[in-house]
Short mmCIF file of C-alpha atoms in Angstrom, two decimals:
data_model
loop_
_atom_site.label_atom_id
_atom_site.label_comp_id
_atom_site.label_asym_id
_atom_site.label_seq_id
_atom_site.Cartn_x
_atom_site.Cartn_y
_atom_site.Cartn_z
CA GLY A 1 2.91 0.21 -4.58
CA GLU A 2 5.92 1.31 -2.56
CA ASP A 3 8.03 4.45 -3.58
CA VAL A 4 11.22 2.62 -2.27
CA GLU A 5 12.22 -0.38 -4.01
CA GLN A 6 14.53 -3.25 -3.04
CA SER A 7 15.56 -6.61 -4.20
CA LEU A 8 13.71 -9.17 -2.13
CA PHE A 9 16.41 -11.81 -1.50
CA LEU A 10 20.15 -12.05 -1.04
CA SER A 11 21.98 -15.22 -0.33
CA VAL A 12 25.80 -14.67 0.70
CA ARG A 13 28.53 -16.97 2.18
CA GLU A 14 29.82 -16.37 5.55
CA GLY A 15 32.78 -14.10 5.50
CA ASP A 16 32.00 -12.51 2.17
CA SER A 17 30.49 -8.91 1.62
CA SER A 18 26.79 -8.41 1.21
CA VAL A 19 25.51 -5.55 -0.85
CA ILE A 20 21.92 -4.58 -0.67
CA ASN A 21 20.51 -2.11 -3.11
CA CYS A 22 17.68 0.33 -2.84
CA THR A 23 16.22 3.00 -5.00
CA TYR A 24 13.85 5.73 -3.90
CA THR A 25 11.87 8.53 -5.66
CA ASP A 26 11.54 11.64 -3.49
CA SER A 27 14.59 13.84 -4.66
CA SER A 28 13.57 16.01 -1.72
CA SER A 29 14.33 13.55 0.99
CA THR A 30 16.93 14.70 3.29
CA TYR A 31 17.66 11.54 5.19
CA LEU A 32 17.76 7.89 4.21
CA TYR A 33 17.84 4.99 6.54
CA TRP A 34 18.70 1.36 7.01
CA TYR A 35 16.83 -0.98 9.50
CA LYS A 36 17.43 -4.66 10.29
CA GLN A 37 14.40 -6.80 11.43
CA GLU A 38 15.13 -10.32 12.87
CA PRO A 39 12.35 -12.88 13.08
CA GLY A 40 9.34 -11.82 15.31
CA ALA A 41 11.08 -8.64 16.31
CA GLY A 42 10.68 -4.89 15.81
CA LEU A 43 13.10 -2.91 13.57
CA GLN A 44 16.55 -1.91 14.52
CA LEU A 45 18.03 1.23 13.18
CA LEU A 46 21.54 0.25 11.69
CA THR A 47 22.46 3.48 10.15
CA TYR A 48 21.21 6.55 8.31
CA ILE A 49 22.90 9.02 5.89
CA PHE A 50 22.28 12.58 5.17
CA SER A 51 21.34 13.49 1.60
CA ASN A 52 24.55 15.62 1.25
CA MET A 53 26.58 12.98 1.83
CA ASP A 54 28.00 10.18 -0.69
CA MET A 55 29.30 7.62 1.79
CA LYS A 56 29.09 6.72 5.63
CA GLN A 57 30.95 4.00 7.19
CA ASP A 58 30.29 2.68 10.58
CA GLN A 59 32.51 -0.42 11.57
CA ARG A 60 31.33 -3.28 9.12
CA LEU A 61 28.73 -1.19 7.47
CA THR A 62 29.26 1.11 4.51
CA VAL A 63 26.49 3.19 3.08
CA LEU A 64 26.71 4.65 -0.38
CA LEU A 65 24.51 7.18 -1.58
CA ASN A 66 23.99 8.34 -5.45
CA LYS A 67 21.76 11.18 -5.14
CA LYS A 68 21.52 11.83 -8.96
CA ASP A 69 20.19 8.14 -9.64
CA LYS A 70 18.45 8.03 -6.33
CA HIS A 71 20.12 4.97 -5.27
CA LEU A 72 21.28 3.85 -1.87
CA SER A 73 23.37 0.65 -0.82
CA LEU A 74 24.34 -0.85 2.24
CA ARG A 75 27.50 -2.84 2.36
CA ILE A 76 28.04 -5.43 5.12
CA ALA A 77 31.73 -6.42 5.38
CA ASP A 78 32.67 -9.91 6.68
CA THR A 79 28.95 -11.23 6.76
CA GLN A 80 28.25 -13.27 9.81
CA THR A 81 25.32 -15.69 10.44
CA GLY A 82 23.87 -13.06 12.77
CA ASP A 83 23.52 -10.87 9.96
CA SER A 84 20.69 -13.07 8.60
CA ALA A 85 17.66 -10.81 8.70
CA ILE A 86 15.35 -8.46 6.67
CA TYR A 87 16.84 -5.29 5.89
CA PHE A 88 14.71 -2.29 5.08
CA CYS A 89 15.72 1.02 3.59
CA ALA A 90 13.42 3.96 4.05
CA GLU A 91 13.43 7.56 2.98
CA LEU A 92 12.04 10.58 5.16
CA ILE A 93 9.05 11.98 3.72
CA ASP A 94 7.72 15.46 4.43
CA ASP A 95 10.04 15.84 7.10
CA TYR A 96 8.45 13.55 9.53
CA LYS A 97 7.43 10.15 8.39
CA LEU A 98 9.25 7.13 6.80
CA SER A 99 8.51 5.33 3.55
CA PHE A 100 9.85 1.76 3.60
CA GLY A 101 10.96 -0.47 0.83
CA ALA A 102 9.66 -3.95 0.97
CA GLY A 103 12.68 -5.54 2.64
CA THR A 104 15.47 -7.57 1.38
CA THR A 105 15.88 -10.95 3.04
CA VAL A 106 19.59 -11.91 3.55
CA THR A 107 20.29 -15.21 4.22
CA VAL A 108 24.04 -16.12 5.16
CA ARG A 109 25.21 -19.75 4.31
CA ALA A 110 28.19 -21.47 5.88
CA GLY B 1 20.34 5.15 23.01
CA ALA B 2 16.58 5.98 22.76
CA VAL B 3 14.41 2.97 23.84
CA VAL B 4 10.76 2.50 22.80
CA SER B 5 9.01 -0.09 24.71
CA GLN B 6 5.75 -1.92 23.32
CA HIS B 7 3.62 -4.15 25.32
CA PRO B 8 2.20 -6.73 25.00
CA SER B 9 4.65 -8.68 22.88
CA TRP B 10 1.92 -11.20 21.86
CA VAL B 11 -1.80 -11.44 22.34
CA ILE B 12 -4.47 -13.82 21.44
CA CYS B 13 -8.02 -12.50 21.71
CA LYS B 14 -11.60 -13.81 20.66
CA SER B 15 -13.20 -12.38 17.81
CA GLY B 16 -15.52 -9.39 18.82
CA THR B 17 -13.37 -8.30 21.86
CA SER B 18 -11.00 -5.30 21.98
CA VAL B 19 -7.30 -5.12 22.51
CA LYS B 20 -5.19 -2.43 23.63
CA ILE B 21 -1.33 -1.98 22.86
CA GLU B 22 0.97 0.46 24.59
CA CYS B 23 3.94 2.16 23.05
CA ARG B 24 6.20 3.99 25.43
CA SER B 25 9.21 6.07 24.99
CA LEU B 26 11.47 5.22 27.97
CA ASP B 27 14.26 7.89 27.79
CA PHE B 28 13.06 10.62 25.74
CA GLN B 29 9.73 12.71 25.00
CA ALA B 30 8.10 11.78 21.85
CA THR B 31 5.54 14.45 20.52
CA THR B 32 4.91 12.11 17.75
CA MET B 33 4.56 8.29 17.45
CA PHE B 34 3.69 5.99 14.48
CA TRP B 35 1.91 3.00 14.31
CA TYR B 36 2.75 0.39 11.61
CA ARG B 37 1.04 -3.00 10.68
CA GLN B 38 3.12 -5.59 9.01
CA PHE B 39 1.86 -8.74 7.26
CA PRO B 40 3.95 -11.85 6.82
CA LYS B 41 6.93 -11.32 4.50
CA GLN B 42 5.95 -7.77 3.70
CA SER B 43 6.99 -4.40 4.58
CA LEU B 44 5.56 -1.87 7.06
CA MET B 45 2.32 -0.14 6.30
CA LEU B 46 1.95 3.04 8.11
CA MET B 47 -1.60 3.10 9.78
CA ALA B 48 -1.46 6.39 11.54
CA THR B 49 0.60 9.26 13.14
CA SER B 50 -0.29 9.74 16.80
CA ASN B 51 0.14 13.31 17.90
CA GLU B 52 0.35 14.26 21.70
CA GLY B 53 -2.53 16.18 22.89
CA SER B 54 -4.46 15.94 19.67
CA LYS B 55 -6.20 13.61 17.08
CA ALA B 56 -4.29 11.23 15.32
CA THR B 57 -3.72 11.23 11.73
CA TYR B 58 -4.93 8.16 9.89
CA GLU B 59 -3.57 7.02 6.58
CA GLN B 60 -5.95 6.51 3.54
CA GLY B 61 -7.78 3.00 3.96
CA VAL B 62 -7.27 2.81 7.69
CA GLU B 63 -10.57 2.75 9.65
CA LYS B 64 -10.12 5.45 12.59
CA ASP B 65 -13.27 3.69 14.46
CA LYS B 66 -11.62 0.41 14.30
CA PHE B 67 -8.19 1.34 15.27
CA LEU B 68 -8.37 4.00 18.03
CA ILE B 69 -5.21 5.71 18.95
CA ASN B 70 -4.65 7.85 21.84
CA HIS B 71 -1.52 9.93 22.76
CA ALA B 72 -2.17 11.11 26.18
CA SER B 73 1.38 11.93 27.26
CA LEU B 74 4.67 12.68 25.86
CA THR B 75 5.88 9.18 26.38
CA LEU B 76 2.78 7.06 25.89
CA SER B 77 0.63 6.18 22.89
CA THR B 78 -2.05 3.44 22.75
CA LEU B 79 -3.51 1.68 19.94
CA THR B 80 -6.89 -0.11 20.66
CA VAL B 81 -8.20 -2.76 18.04
CA THR B 82 -11.73 -2.50 18.61
CA SER B 83 -14.26 -5.51 17.81
CA ALA B 84 -11.27 -7.49 16.70
CA HIS B 85 -11.72 -10.11 13.60
CA PRO B 86 -9.55 -12.68 12.47
CA GLU B 87 -8.48 -10.57 9.32
CA ASP B 88 -7.13 -8.09 12.11
CA SER B 89 -4.37 -10.57 13.08
CA SER B 90 -1.03 -9.03 12.27
CA PHE B 91 2.25 -7.82 13.69
CA TYR B 92 1.73 -4.17 14.99
CA ILE B 93 4.68 -2.14 15.40
CA CYS B 94 4.98 1.29 17.00
CA SER B 95 7.81 3.95 16.62
CA ALA B 96 8.75 7.29 18.00
CA ARG B 97 11.14 10.01 17.30
CA GLU B 98 12.80 12.64 19.76
CA ARG B 99 12.21 15.43 17.42
CA ARG B 100 10.79 16.23 14.03
CA GLY B 101 13.13 15.78 11.00
CA ALA B 102 16.50 14.32 11.22
CA SER B 103 16.41 12.13 14.31
CA PRO B 104 15.71 8.54 13.36
CA LEU B 105 12.71 6.51 14.19
CA HIS B 106 13.28 4.18 17.08
CA PHE B 107 10.89 1.16 17.06
CA GLY B 108 9.12 -0.98 19.71
CA ASN B 109 9.63 -4.71 19.51
CA GLY B 110 6.21 -5.32 17.94
CA THR B 111 2.92 -6.96 19.12
CA ARG B 112 1.65 -10.15 17.45
CA LEU B 113 -2.17 -10.00 17.75
CA THR B 114 -3.89 -13.18 16.75
CA VAL B 115 -7.82 -13.13 16.81
CA THR B 116 -9.46 -16.51 16.93
#
């Protein structure tokens, strides 16, 4: 099984905020990442956070990191239909490779 | 930003033939590239780490004779699926980073392989 865990599905109304949660296991991970995958496409890096940070904000995206609980979240403000996709969180392992969660499918409804 | 180009984006081949997939870093040099496989509605499974100028490192359970990886230059890695069978049909994605550690992975757009 995967070391990084995410809820599989999230449905949100257009204009509301979306929050995607993730837990990881390697306390020595230095970086944690959020990627977005649209149907039939590769992965697009959304944002990443260094482990000594609690929060990072980038336009509509806010990442929160609780290192004690090994919990990572991604908040998307004012969710739009174009935000419908699969979102993967990932942790950096051994300083060079990423371990991915199963992905959260976000569906934005009108 | 850093761009990774993967080619072809889709390919259909007959069982028993071999297929080569290319992964190029367009505006940076990548000493390390990664090859992932993704099954429908599932996460990415790391297949192997491609190291420029040396042998690839394969993850447990991945057949190295089946999935040949060559990293001939700092901007190109290739994955060859040899003697393909229908169970090899999948979405293959490569990624690369500019340097070890902090820099994020940049992904290609993937190759959809269908073996008939």
